[in-house]
Short mmCIF file of C-alpha atoms in Angstrom, two decimals:
data_model
loop_
_atom_site.label_atom_id
_atom_site.label_comp_id
_atom_site.label_asym_id
_atom_site.label_seq_id
_atom_site.Cartn_x
_atom_site.Cartn_y
_atom_site.Cartn_z
CA MET M 1 0.15 -0.02 0.11
CA LEU M 2 1.49 3.41 -0.84
CA ARG M 3 0.97 6.71 0.80
CA HIS M 4 0.56 9.56 -1.33
CA ASN M 5 0.88 13.20 -0.21
CA HIS M 6 -0.28 16.13 -2.49
CA LEU M 7 0.44 19.43 -1.35
CA ASN M 8 -2.85 21.53 -1.83
CA HIS M 9 -2.35 25.49 -2.06
CA ARG M 10 -5.21 27.60 -0.72
CA ASN M 11 -3.78 30.55 -2.75
CA GLY M 12 -1.16 31.68 -5.25
CA SER M 13 1.64 32.39 -3.13
CA TYR M 14 3.91 29.77 -4.04
CA LEU M 15 4.74 28.76 -7.38
CA PRO M 16 2.35 25.71 -8.88
CA ARG M 17 4.76 22.83 -9.95
CA PRO M 18 3.98 19.87 -12.12
CA CYS M 19 3.40 16.33 -10.71
CA VAL M 20 6.27 14.91 -9.40
CA SER M 21 7.15 11.55 -7.96
CA LEU M 22 9.80 11.20 -5.29
CA ARG M 23 10.88 7.82 -4.21
CA THR M 24 12.77 8.34 -1.60
CA THR M 25 13.85 4.80 -0.60
CA ALA M 26 13.73 1.15 -1.33
CA SER M 27 10.70 0.87 0.67
CA GLY M 28 8.87 2.39 -2.15
CA ARG M 29 6.98 4.89 0.23
CA SER M 30 6.44 7.92 -2.08
CA PHE M 31 5.28 11.39 -2.14
CA THR M 32 3.16 12.50 -4.90
CA LEU M 33 3.22 16.45 -5.39
CA SER M 34 0.29 18.19 -6.88
CA ILE M 35 -1.57 21.65 -6.92
CA ARG M 36 -4.99 22.59 -6.44
CA SER M 37 -6.07 25.81 -5.79
CA SER M 38 -9.59 26.86 -4.38
CA SER M 39 -9.57 30.12 -6.22
CA SER M 40 -9.62 27.81 -10.17
CA LEU M 41 -12.28 26.22 -11.06
CA SER M 42 -10.12 23.97 -13.39
CA ALA M 43 -7.88 22.95 -10.71
CA ILE M 44 -5.48 20.23 -11.24
CA VAL M 45 -6.03 17.38 -9.29
CA ILE M 46 -3.67 14.32 -10.50
CA ASN M 47 -4.60 10.96 -9.95
CA GLY M 48 -1.92 9.47 -8.08
CA LYS M 49 -3.58 5.72 -8.12
CA ALA M 50 -2.00 4.69 -11.60
CA GLU M 51 1.32 5.56 -10.65
CA GLY M 52 1.11 4.17 -7.18
CA LYS M 53 0.62 0.64 -8.79
CA LYS M 54 3.18 0.83 -11.16
CA ILE M 55 5.64 1.74 -8.31
CA ARG M 56 4.06 -1.11 -6.11
CA ASP M 57 4.11 -3.68 -8.95
CA ASP M 58 7.71 -2.52 -9.91
CA ILE M 59 9.12 -3.21 -6.22
CA LYS M 60 6.93 -6.55 -6.26
CA THR M 61 9.08 -7.71 -8.98
CA GLU M 62 12.32 -6.23 -7.27
CA VAL M 63 11.42 -7.81 -3.98
CA SER M 64 10.93 -11.18 -5.48
CA ARG M 65 14.15 -11.30 -7.37
CA MET M 66 16.35 -10.44 -3.94
CA LYS M 67 14.30 -12.84 -1.94
CA GLU M 68 15.52 -15.71 -4.18
CA SER M 69 19.01 -14.33 -4.61
CA ILE M 70 19.23 -13.26 -1.11
CA GLY M 71 17.12 -15.68 0.74
CA VAL M 72 14.49 -14.54 3.59
CA VAL M 73 14.95 -14.40 7.51
CA PRO M 74 12.02 -16.39 8.69
CA GLU M 75 9.23 -14.56 10.94
CA ASP M 76 9.63 -16.34 13.95
CA SER M 77 13.40 -15.84 14.05
CA SER M 78 14.82 -14.79 17.34
CA GLU M 79 16.78 -11.38 17.88
CA GLU M 80 20.13 -13.52 17.57
CA GLU M 81 19.01 -15.01 14.28
CA VAL M 82 18.36 -11.40 13.01
CA LEU M 83 21.33 -10.13 14.49
CA ARG M 84 23.65 -12.78 12.62
CA SER M 85 21.83 -12.24 9.11
CA VAL M 86 21.97 -8.33 9.04
CA SER M 87 25.86 -9.18 9.99
CA GLY M 88 25.93 -11.48 6.87
CA PHE M 89 24.39 -8.85 4.89
CA ASN M 90 26.99 -6.37 6.45
CA ASP M 91 29.40 -8.42 5.02
CA ASP M 92 28.16 -9.55 1.69
CA PRO M 93 29.29 -7.46 -1.23
CA CYS M 94 26.10 -7.62 -3.18
CA VAL M 95 24.21 -6.17 -0.59
CA HIS M 96 24.59 -2.66 -0.99
CA GLY M 97 21.58 -1.50 1.59
CA ILE M 98 19.95 -2.60 4.54
CA LEU M 99 16.42 -1.39 5.70
CA VAL M 100 14.98 -2.96 8.65
CA GLN M 101 11.39 -3.03 8.46
CA LEU M 102 9.81 -1.53 11.61
CA PRO M 103 7.94 -2.52 14.01
CA LEU M 104 9.64 -5.46 14.50
CA PRO M 105 8.31 -8.39 16.79
CA SER M 106 7.88 -7.72 20.46
CA ASN M 107 10.74 -10.59 21.36
CA MET M 108 13.64 -8.20 19.36
CA ASN M 109 15.05 -5.03 20.72
CA GLU M 110 14.43 -2.37 18.01
CA LEU M 111 17.89 -0.60 18.59
CA ASN M 112 20.19 -3.62 18.80
CA ILE M 113 18.90 -4.41 15.41
CA LEU M 114 19.50 -1.21 13.91
CA ASN M 115 22.97 -0.73 15.59
CA ALA M 116 23.80 -4.19 13.89
CA VAL M 117 23.57 -2.43 10.41
CA SER M 118 26.70 -1.15 8.97
CA ILE M 119 26.59 2.44 8.72
CA GLU M 120 27.85 2.40 5.10
CA LYS M 121 24.81 0.47 4.11
CA ASP M 122 22.40 2.35 6.51
CA VAL M 123 19.89 3.29 3.97
CA ASP M 124 17.08 4.43 6.47
CA GLY M 125 19.39 6.57 8.30
CA PHE M 126 18.51 5.46 11.74
CA HIS M 127 21.70 4.03 12.93
CA PRO M 128 22.61 6.26 16.05
CA LEU M 129 25.87 7.37 14.13
CA ASN M 130 24.00 8.94 11.50
CA ILE M 131 21.19 10.16 14.00
CA GLY M 132 24.35 11.92 15.67
CA ARG M 133 25.83 12.95 12.18
CA LEU M 134 22.29 14.58 11.80
CA ALA M 135 22.08 16.33 14.70
CA MET M 136 25.65 18.03 14.80
CA ARG M 137 26.29 21.19 13.06
CA GLY M 138 28.57 20.26 10.10
CA GLY M 139 28.20 16.66 10.64
CA LYS M 140 27.47 14.75 7.45
CA PRO M 141 24.98 11.84 7.87
CA LEU M 142 25.65 8.97 5.05
CA PHE M 143 21.87 8.94 4.98
CA VAL M 144 18.98 10.71 6.08
CA PRO M 145 15.73 8.90 7.09
CA CYS M 146 13.39 8.89 3.91
CA THR M 147 9.88 10.57 5.39
CA PRO M 148 11.43 13.50 6.92
CA LYS M 149 13.94 13.74 4.03
CA GLY M 150 10.51 13.51 1.98
CA CYS M 151 9.02 16.91 4.25
CA ILE M 152 11.79 18.97 3.30
CA GLU M 153 11.72 18.17 -0.09
CA LEU M 154 8.14 18.64 -0.37
CA LEU M 155 8.47 22.56 0.94
CA ARG M 156 11.62 23.25 -1.03
CA ARG M 157 9.92 21.87 -4.57
CA TYR M 158 7.20 24.29 -3.50
CA ASN M 159 9.45 26.91 -3.13
CA ILE M 160 8.34 27.26 0.72
CA GLY M 161 11.02 29.01 2.56
CA ILE M 162 12.36 27.28 5.73
CA LYS M 163 15.24 29.62 7.24
CA GLY M 164 14.15 31.53 10.35
CA LYS M 165 10.55 30.12 10.11
CA ARG M 166 8.83 28.75 13.19
CA ALA M 167 8.44 25.16 12.29
CA VAL M 168 6.37 22.58 14.81
CA VAL M 169 6.96 19.06 14.79
CA ILE M 170 4.57 16.83 16.32
CA GLY M 171 5.85 13.55 17.36
CA ARG M 172 9.37 12.61 18.55
CA SER M 173 9.79 9.43 17.15
CA ASN M 174 13.08 8.06 16.05
CA ILE M 175 11.80 7.22 12.52
CA VAL M 176 10.00 10.46 11.93
CA GLY M 177 9.26 13.29 14.10
CA MET M 178 12.98 13.36 15.87
CA PRO M 179 14.58 13.51 12.54
CA ALA M 180 12.14 15.92 10.87
CA ALA M 181 12.91 18.16 13.79
CA LEU M 182 17.05 17.74 13.29
CA LEU M 183 16.36 18.64 9.51
CA LEU M 184 14.24 21.56 9.84
CA GLN M 185 16.72 22.66 12.32
CA ARG M 186 19.86 22.18 9.69
CA GLU M 187 17.37 24.41 7.15
CA ASP M 188 17.70 27.06 10.04
CA ALA M 189 14.06 27.04 11.16
CA THR M 190 13.32 27.74 14.54
CA VAL M 191 11.80 24.26 15.77
CA SER M 192 9.68 23.14 18.70
CA ILE M 193 9.04 19.59 19.29
CA ILE M 194 5.82 18.38 20.47
CA HIS M 195 4.86 15.08 22.03
CA SER M 196 2.38 13.12 24.38
CA LYS M 197 3.48 14.87 27.56
CA THR M 198 3.29 18.43 26.00
CA GLU M 199 0.65 20.14 28.36
CA ASN M 200 -1.04 22.79 25.39
CA PRO M 201 -0.05 21.21 22.36
CA GLU M 202 -2.71 23.59 20.53
CA GLU M 203 -1.29 26.76 21.76
CA ILE M 204 2.28 25.80 20.72
CA THR M 205 0.87 24.17 17.10
CA ARG M 206 -0.69 27.72 16.37
CA GLU M 207 2.75 29.10 16.74
CA ALA M 208 3.90 27.31 13.59
CA ASP M 209 4.81 28.60 9.93
CA ILE M 210 5.40 25.01 8.94
CA LEU M 211 3.93 22.13 10.73
CA ILE M 212 5.05 18.73 10.59
CA SER M 213 2.73 16.40 12.03
CA ALA M 214 3.97 12.76 12.44
CA ALA M 215 2.18 11.74 15.95
CA GLY M 216 -0.14 8.82 14.50
CA GLN M 217 -2.86 10.15 16.33
CA PRO M 218 -6.12 10.60 13.96
CA ASN M 219 -7.57 13.72 13.15
CA MET M 220 -5.75 15.30 16.12
CA VAL M 221 -4.86 18.56 14.84
CA ARG M 222 -8.05 20.43 14.32
CA GLY M 223 -8.56 23.86 12.09
CA SER M 224 -8.00 25.90 15.44
CA TRP M 225 -4.77 24.58 15.99
CA ILE M 226 -3.50 25.98 12.56
CA LYS M 227 -2.03 29.40 12.76
CA PRO M 228 -3.65 31.04 9.29
CA GLY M 229 -1.65 30.65 6.51
CA ALA M 230 0.94 28.00 8.10
CA VAL M 231 2.00 25.07 5.74
CA VAL M 232 0.86 21.79 7.00
CA ILE M 233 2.51 18.53 6.27
CA ASP M 234 0.54 15.45 7.53
CA VAL M 235 2.93 12.11 7.68
CA GLY M 236 1.00 10.55 10.81
CA THR M 237 -0.56 7.14 9.73
CA LYS M 238 -2.92 5.19 11.71
CA ARG M 239 -5.11 2.33 11.23
CA VAL M 240 -8.76 2.81 11.74
CA GLU M 241 -11.22 -0.18 11.22
CA ASP M 242 -13.52 0.22 8.34
CA SER M 243 -15.92 -2.27 7.17
CA SER M 244 -16.37 -0.72 4.04
CA ALA M 245 -12.59 -0.85 2.69
CA PRO M 246 -11.60 -4.16 1.13
CA CYS M 247 -8.71 -5.08 3.76
CA GLY M 248 -10.86 -3.67 6.61
CA PHE M 249 -9.18 -0.70 7.74
CA ARG M 250 -7.95 2.52 6.54
CA LEU M 251 -5.12 4.63 7.24
CA VAL M 252 -5.97 8.03 8.56
CA GLY M 253 -3.64 10.99 9.28
CA ASP M 254 -3.10 13.26 12.13
CA VAL M 255 -4.45 16.32 10.73
CA CYS M 256 -8.26 16.88 10.04
CA TYR M 257 -7.76 17.84 6.37
CA GLU M 258 -11.35 19.24 6.14
CA GLU M 259 -11.08 21.99 8.69
CA ALA M 260 -7.14 22.43 8.43
CA CYS M 261 -7.36 22.90 4.61
CA LYS M 262 -9.59 26.48 5.05
CA VAL M 263 -6.95 27.71 7.67
CA ALA M 264 -3.65 26.73 5.74
CA SER M 265 -1.90 28.22 2.80
CA ALA M 266 -0.73 24.75 1.65
CA ILE M 267 -1.47 21.66 2.97
CA SER M 268 -0.44 17.77 2.33
CA LEU M 269 -3.38 15.63 1.18
CA PHE M 270 -3.79 12.44 2.48
CA LEU M 271 -3.88 9.95 -0.17
CA VAL M 272 -3.92 5.75 0.09
CA VAL M 273 -3.91 4.01 -3.17
CA MET K 1 39.71 29.96 35.81
CA LEU K 2 36.74 28.18 37.16
CA ARG K 3 33.04 29.22 36.64
CA HIS K 4 30.36 28.74 39.26
CA ASN K 5 26.58 28.96 38.93
CA HIS K 6 24.64 30.06 41.82
CA LEU K 7 20.92 29.10 41.53
CA ASN K 8 19.25 32.02 42.96
CA HIS K 9 15.51 31.64 44.39
CA ARG K 10 13.20 34.80 44.40
CA ASN K 11 10.56 32.80 46.42
CA GLY K 12 10.04 29.80 48.37
CA SER K 13 8.34 27.65 45.80
CA TYR K 14 11.38 25.42 45.87
CA LEU K 15 12.98 23.38 48.53
CA PRO K 16 16.13 25.39 49.85
CA ARG K 17 19.38 23.00 49.64
CA PRO K 18 22.50 23.15 51.21
CA CYS K 19 25.67 24.47 48.75
CA VAL K 20 26.49 21.16 46.50
CA SER K 21 29.58 21.45 44.36
CA LEU K 22 29.27 19.24 40.87
CA ARG K 23 32.53 18.16 39.32
CA THR K 24 31.12 16.92 35.80
CA THR K 25 33.97 16.25 34.11
CA ALA K 26 37.77 15.96 34.40
CA SER K 27 37.79 19.31 32.39
CA GLY K 28 37.37 21.07 36.24
CA ARG K 29 34.28 22.90 35.10
CA SER K 30 32.17 22.98 38.24
CA PHE K 31 28.68 24.11 39.70
CA THR K 32 28.13 25.42 42.85
CA LEU K 33 24.41 26.06 43.90
CA SER K 34 23.10 27.75 46.48
CA ILE K 35 20.20 29.52 47.72
CA ARG K 36 19.44 33.21 48.40
CA SER K 37 15.86 34.46 48.89
CA SER K 38 14.85 38.07 48.65
CA SER K 39 12.19 37.79 51.33
CA SER K 40 15.01 36.61 53.69
CA LEU K 41 17.38 39.30 55.35
CA SER K 42 19.57 36.46 56.82
CA ALA K 43 19.85 34.96 52.96
CA ILE K 44 22.44 32.04 52.60
CA VAL K 45 25.17 33.54 50.04
CA ILE K 46 27.77 31.09 49.65
CA ASN K 47 31.27 32.35 48.73
CA GLY K 48 32.69 29.50 46.11
CA LYS K 49 35.89 31.20 45.82
CA ALA K 50 37.63 28.73 48.38
CA GLU K 51 36.11 25.81 47.11
CA GLY K 52 36.90 26.94 43.47
CA LYS K 53 40.67 27.37 44.49
CA LYS K 54 40.83 23.77 46.08
CA ILE K 55 39.33 22.46 43.06
CA ARG K 56 41.75 24.17 40.70
CA ASP K 57 44.65 23.05 43.13
CA ASP K 58 43.78 19.68 42.93
CA ILE K 59 43.29 19.91 38.95
CA LYS K 60 46.87 21.34 38.28
CA THR K 61 48.28 18.71 40.38
CA GLU K 62 46.64 15.96 38.80
CA VAL K 63 47.43 17.67 35.12
CA SER K 64 51.15 18.00 35.95
CA ARG K 65 51.31 14.14 36.81
CA MET K 66 49.40 13.29 33.37
CA LYS K 67 51.67 15.36 31.59
CA GLU K 68 54.55 13.75 32.86
CA SER K 69 53.18 10.33 32.50
CA ILE K 70 51.50 10.39 29.12
CA GLY K 71 53.27 13.48 27.68
CA VAL K 72 51.90 16.61 25.78
CA VAL K 73 51.03 17.10 22.18
CA PRO K 74 52.55 20.07 21.00
CA GLU K 75 50.40 23.56 20.37
CA ASP K 76 52.16 23.38 16.89
CA SER K 77 51.01 19.70 15.88
CA SER K 78 49.18 19.10 12.64
CA GLU K 79 45.91 17.50 12.47
CA GLU K 80 47.56 14.51 11.52
CA GLU K 81 49.68 14.48 14.27
CA VAL K 82 46.72 15.33 16.69
CA LEU K 83 44.95 12.14 14.74
CA ARG K 84 48.17 10.05 15.55
CA SER K 85 48.04 11.15 19.57
CA VAL K 86 44.63 10.56 19.66
CA SER K 87 44.79 7.00 18.24
CA GLY K 88 47.47 6.03 20.68
CA PHE K 89 45.59 7.18 23.84
CA ASN K 90 42.57 5.14 22.37
CA ASP K 91 44.89 2.11 22.53
CA ASP K 92 46.54 2.92 25.61
CA PRO K 93 45.01 0.90 28.37
CA CYS K 94 46.54 3.54 30.92
CA VAL K 95 44.40 6.25 29.46
CA HIS K 96 40.63 6.14 30.55
CA GLY K 97 39.14 9.18 28.95
CA ILE K 98 40.29 11.64 26.15
CA LEU K 99 38.87 15.02 26.32
CA VAL K 100 39.36 17.20 23.10
CA GLN K 101 39.51 20.91 24.55
CA LEU K 102 37.63 22.72 22.23
CA PRO K 103 38.08 25.39 20.48
CA LEU K 104 41.14 23.64 17.91
CA PRO K 105 43.61 25.91 16.19
CA SER K 106 42.20 26.95 12.91
CA ASN K 107 44.11 24.47 10.83
CA MET K 108 42.58 21.42 12.39
CA ASN K 109 39.09 19.86 11.74
CA GLU K 110 37.21 19.80 15.10
CA LEU K 111 34.90 16.94 13.51
CA ASN K 112 37.53 14.64 12.53
CA ILE K 113 39.25 15.16 15.56
CA LEU K 114 36.38 14.51 18.00
CA ASN K 115 35.35 11.56 15.85
CA ALA K 116 38.39 10.13 16.32
CA VAL K 117 38.19 9.62 19.90
CA SER K 118 37.31 5.90 20.87
CA ILE K 119 33.54 6.10 21.98
CA GLU K 120 34.64 4.15 24.96
CA LYS K 121 37.07 7.13 26.04
CA ASP K 122 34.79 10.11 25.09
CA VAL K 123 34.27 11.48 28.28
CA ASP K 124 32.92 14.71 26.60
CA GLY K 125 30.13 12.82 24.97
CA PHE K 126 31.07 14.63 21.83
CA HIS K 127 31.34 11.70 19.78
CA PRO K 128 28.44 11.52 17.00
CA LEU K 129 27.73 7.85 18.02
CA ASN K 130 27.06 9.38 21.78
CA ILE K 131 25.26 12.30 20.63
CA GLY K 132 22.81 10.02 18.19
CA ARG K 133 22.02 7.53 21.00
CA LEU K 134 21.45 10.78 23.18
CA ALA K 135 18.94 11.96 20.31
CA MET K 136 17.32 8.92 19.93
CA ARG K 137 14.50 7.41 22.09
CA GLY K 138 15.62 4.54 23.93
CA GLY K 139 19.34 5.43 22.98
CA LYS K 140 21.80 4.99 25.58
CA PRO K 141 24.72 7.29 25.37
CA LEU K 142 27.91 6.00 27.16
CA PHE K 143 29.01 9.62 28.52
CA VAL K 144 26.92 12.85 28.16
CA PRO K 145 28.31 16.53 27.42
CA CYS K 146 29.01 18.09 31.01
CA THR K 147 27.35 21.69 30.92
CA PRO K 148 23.97 20.42 29.36
CA LYS K 149 24.25 17.49 32.17
CA GLY K 150 25.32 20.06 35.08
CA CYS K 151 22.04 22.32 33.80
CA ILE K 152 19.70 19.24 34.34
CA GLU K 153 21.50 18.59 37.36
CA LEU K 154 21.15 22.16 38.72
CA LEU K 155 17.21 21.33 38.02
CA ARG K 156 16.90 18.07 39.36
CA ARG K 157 18.56 19.37 43.05
CA TYR K 158 16.51 22.36 43.36
CA ASN K 159 13.29 20.04 42.49
CA ILE K 160 12.40 21.76 39.78
CA GLY K 161 10.16 19.79 37.41
CA ILE K 162 10.92 19.36 33.65
CA LYS K 163 8.45 17.23 32.34
CA GLY K 164 5.81 18.93 30.19
CA LYS K 165 7.04 22.02 30.78
CA ARG K 166 7.97 24.55 27.87
CA ALA K 167 11.99 24.70 27.89
CA VAL K 168 13.71 27.26 25.47
CA VAL K 169 17.30 26.68 24.57
CA ILE K 170 19.44 29.81 23.28
CA GLY K 171 22.03 28.62 20.92
CA ARG K 172 22.46 25.12 18.96
CA SER K 173 26.36 24.35 19.40
CA ASN K 174 27.45 20.75 19.16
CA ILE K 175 28.87 21.33 22.79
CA VAL K 176 26.18 23.13 24.63
CA GLY K 177 22.91 24.36 22.97
CA MET K 178 22.22 21.07 20.80
CA PRO K 179 22.86 18.80 23.47
CA ALA K 180 21.13 20.57 26.51
CA ALA K 181 17.82 20.55 23.78
CA LEU K 182 17.83 16.81 23.57
CA LEU K 183 18.65 16.01 27.57
CA LEU K 184 15.63 18.74 28.16
CA GLN K 185 13.41 16.46 25.69
CA ARG K 186 14.61 13.20 27.36
CA GLU K 187 13.36 14.76 30.60
CA ASP K 188 9.81 15.23 28.58
CA ALA K 189 10.10 19.11 28.24
CA THR K 190 8.66 20.63 25.03
CA VAL K 191 11.55 22.24 23.63
CA SER K 192 12.18 24.81 21.25
CA ILE K 193 15.41 25.84 20.11
CA ILE K 194 16.54 29.55 19.36
CA HIS K 195 19.71 30.30 17.31
CA SER K 196 21.21 33.03 15.15
CA LYS K 197 18.51 32.75 12.18
CA THR K 198 15.76 33.16 14.65
CA GLU K 199 13.53 35.91 13.39
CA ASN K 200 11.58 36.80 17.05
CA PRO K 201 13.91 35.40 19.70
CA GLU K 202 12.47 37.60 22.45
CA GLU K 203 9.01 36.55 21.73
CA ILE K 204 9.62 32.79 21.85
CA THR K 205 12.07 33.28 25.04
CA ARG K 206 9.24 34.64 26.79
CA GLU K 207 7.29 31.09 26.33
CA ALA K 208 9.82 29.49 28.56
CA ASP K 209 9.21 27.43 31.76
CA ILE K 210 12.65 26.86 31.70
CA LEU K 211 15.32 29.03 29.91
CA ILE K 212 18.86 27.64 29.28
CA SER K 213 21.08 30.18 27.39
CA ALA K 214 24.31 28.93 25.77
CA ALA K 215 24.61 31.68 22.79
CA GLY K 216 27.81 33.40 23.99
CA GLN K 217 26.21 37.09 23.60
CA PRO K 218 26.88 38.71 26.38
CA ASN K 219 23.60 40.45 28.28
CA MET K 220 21.71 39.68 25.34
CA VAL K 221 18.48 37.86 27.41
CA ARG K 222 16.96 41.06 28.93
CA GLY K 223 14.34 41.05 31.87
CA SER K 224 11.24 41.49 28.88
CA TRP K 225 12.48 38.59 27.45
CA ILE K 226 11.36 36.39 30.42
CA LYS K 227 8.30 34.80 31.47
CA PRO K 228 7.40 36.16 34.93
CA GLY K 229 7.95 32.92 37.35
CA ALA K 230 10.26 31.02 35.07
CA VAL K 231 13.72 29.49 35.85
CA VAL K 232 16.76 30.86 34.12
CA ILE K 233 20.01 29.02 33.65
CA ASP K 234 23.07 31.04 31.92
CA VAL K 235 25.58 28.79 30.62
CA GLY K 236 26.63 31.25 27.67
CA THR K 237 30.14 32.77 28.50
CA LYS K 238 32.03 35.52 26.42
CA ARG K 239 35.37 37.44 27.02
CA VAL K 240 34.91 40.99 27.48
CA GLU K 241 37.58 43.39 27.58
CA ASP K 242 38.10 44.79 30.98
CA SER K 243 41.07 46.60 32.07
CA SER K 244 40.19 46.76 35.85
CA ALA K 245 40.58 42.95 35.68
CA PRO K 246 43.93 41.23 36.42
CA CYS K 247 43.98 39.36 33.11
CA GLY K 248 42.36 42.28 31.28
CA PHE K 249 39.10 40.59 30.53
CA ARG K 250 36.13 39.33 32.53
CA LEU K 251 33.75 36.74 31.24
CA VAL K 252 30.18 38.08 30.55
CA GLY K 253 27.17 35.61 30.33
CA ASP K 254 23.84 35.53 28.15
CA VAL K 255 21.57 36.87 30.50
CA CYS K 256 21.51 40.26 32.09
CA TYR K 257 21.04 39.27 35.33
CA GLU K 258 19.77 42.59 37.29
CA GLU K 259 17.06 42.66 35.36
CA ALA K 260 16.21 39.09 34.99
CA CYS K 261 16.58 38.19 38.96
CA LYS K 262 13.49 40.26 39.26
CA VAL K 263 11.43 38.52 36.74
CA ALA K 264 12.79 34.79 37.21
CA SER K 265 11.63 32.55 40.03
CA ALA K 266 14.94 31.31 40.02
CA ILE K 267 18.04 32.33 38.25
CA SER K 268 21.47 30.93 38.06
CA LEU K 269 24.16 33.68 39.38
CA PHE K 270 27.12 33.95 37.13
CA LEU K 271 30.41 33.92 39.00
CA VAL K 272 34.10 33.62 37.79
CA VAL K 273 36.55 32.86 40.43
#
């Protein structure tokens, strides 16, 4: 299942761009960017489904090939067995990148396994050495986590300035929230990080010129949380039961789009194809 | 020269504690904590000079001993020579900790030399692997940078809650600002980081329940920047020419103490002994 983010503009303050597809990592997670303007009746709305299907099919073929040539770590493996496999992939010159699909089963320590990935093959950028380099001024990470990198790319491609802006990140996960905050800071934003212990998230979110939400709390961010004219990127995902969906659930974002799109100057459109 | 931080309370909202000296690293940087209450005429003001002299003398002896037994890297060494020395200290089982005194001469790349320190001996906690572990949820740094750690210890010893509080850090240096922000976040504060590109530092600083300033901008933080009742820790230091001082300069903090102490509920007292 691919998730697409469309950046939707309420006004013409940013340059419209043609639809662009970013395939940020081998995981196949992708962003499709498009413009829709409420002031235009002939708004361009790109249906990303066809493109999503193509990417999905490509990945399917590639994964089948890799399964055959490299092998599979069985689902019921112990932490030790997974660590042994990671070590083998580290040493194998035919393997150029290793991506640990998270979350892991509860019998495994996530950090132990992430730490075991050779930094030269850590395409997810989750190795603490990569994260440390991301956090440090002048530090040069070999890889940068894909979703946060996609958020920054989304802003760049829409010519949305980051330097000096107030940026708020909701969520501090190792995978999205924390590296997103570090990346925004590298771009000279003034960053605040909101999390489950924050006492007044609504008030702080309202200060943001740029808001990236990665909490996994369906529709938590209401229109009243958003400063008029802010740019909103929603990368939260949560499965919500939906009997009408073929798989029995649908993915829902953090931002209540219907409310937020009336306040934000640009907002990502949450689509699952 | 030792710098002492006294935490000075305007009201009785926190438990008074006896004077405590924290020697956070082998660098000899220390904090002396004391209480002074404006509502009490018999306020306890601890003169840390005697204690400072004792620590300085102890370190002097220890440094002389180390110079003799381990040797000295000459001041005019090249980056390569310093890297060779660091490598030798890494391999020497008699050396238990390595601290690179910053800033380095301009002919050396700071990150190259910090990266060369074995993580097991990185007592400053500046190695990117240590910083990455500090940034990651569940990450376990082997060492934590001393000044930020001292700030958290100062808050703890005065029973100042951090969890859920709005914390603002001024400055994003690898040595103080950035790790201070990471540590505050680990303590569940809601953290904002202000830096030279921040457009409205005064406004953001005024949101802080806890303010740690590490910018090196003498007296930048005025009384009007501080939320009434906030806790203020000033770890900024800048040499300012002073012909009346024996060495021709004095160290000045970021916070204009005379103004700030009238607004804050607790504030560190900047003393150089």
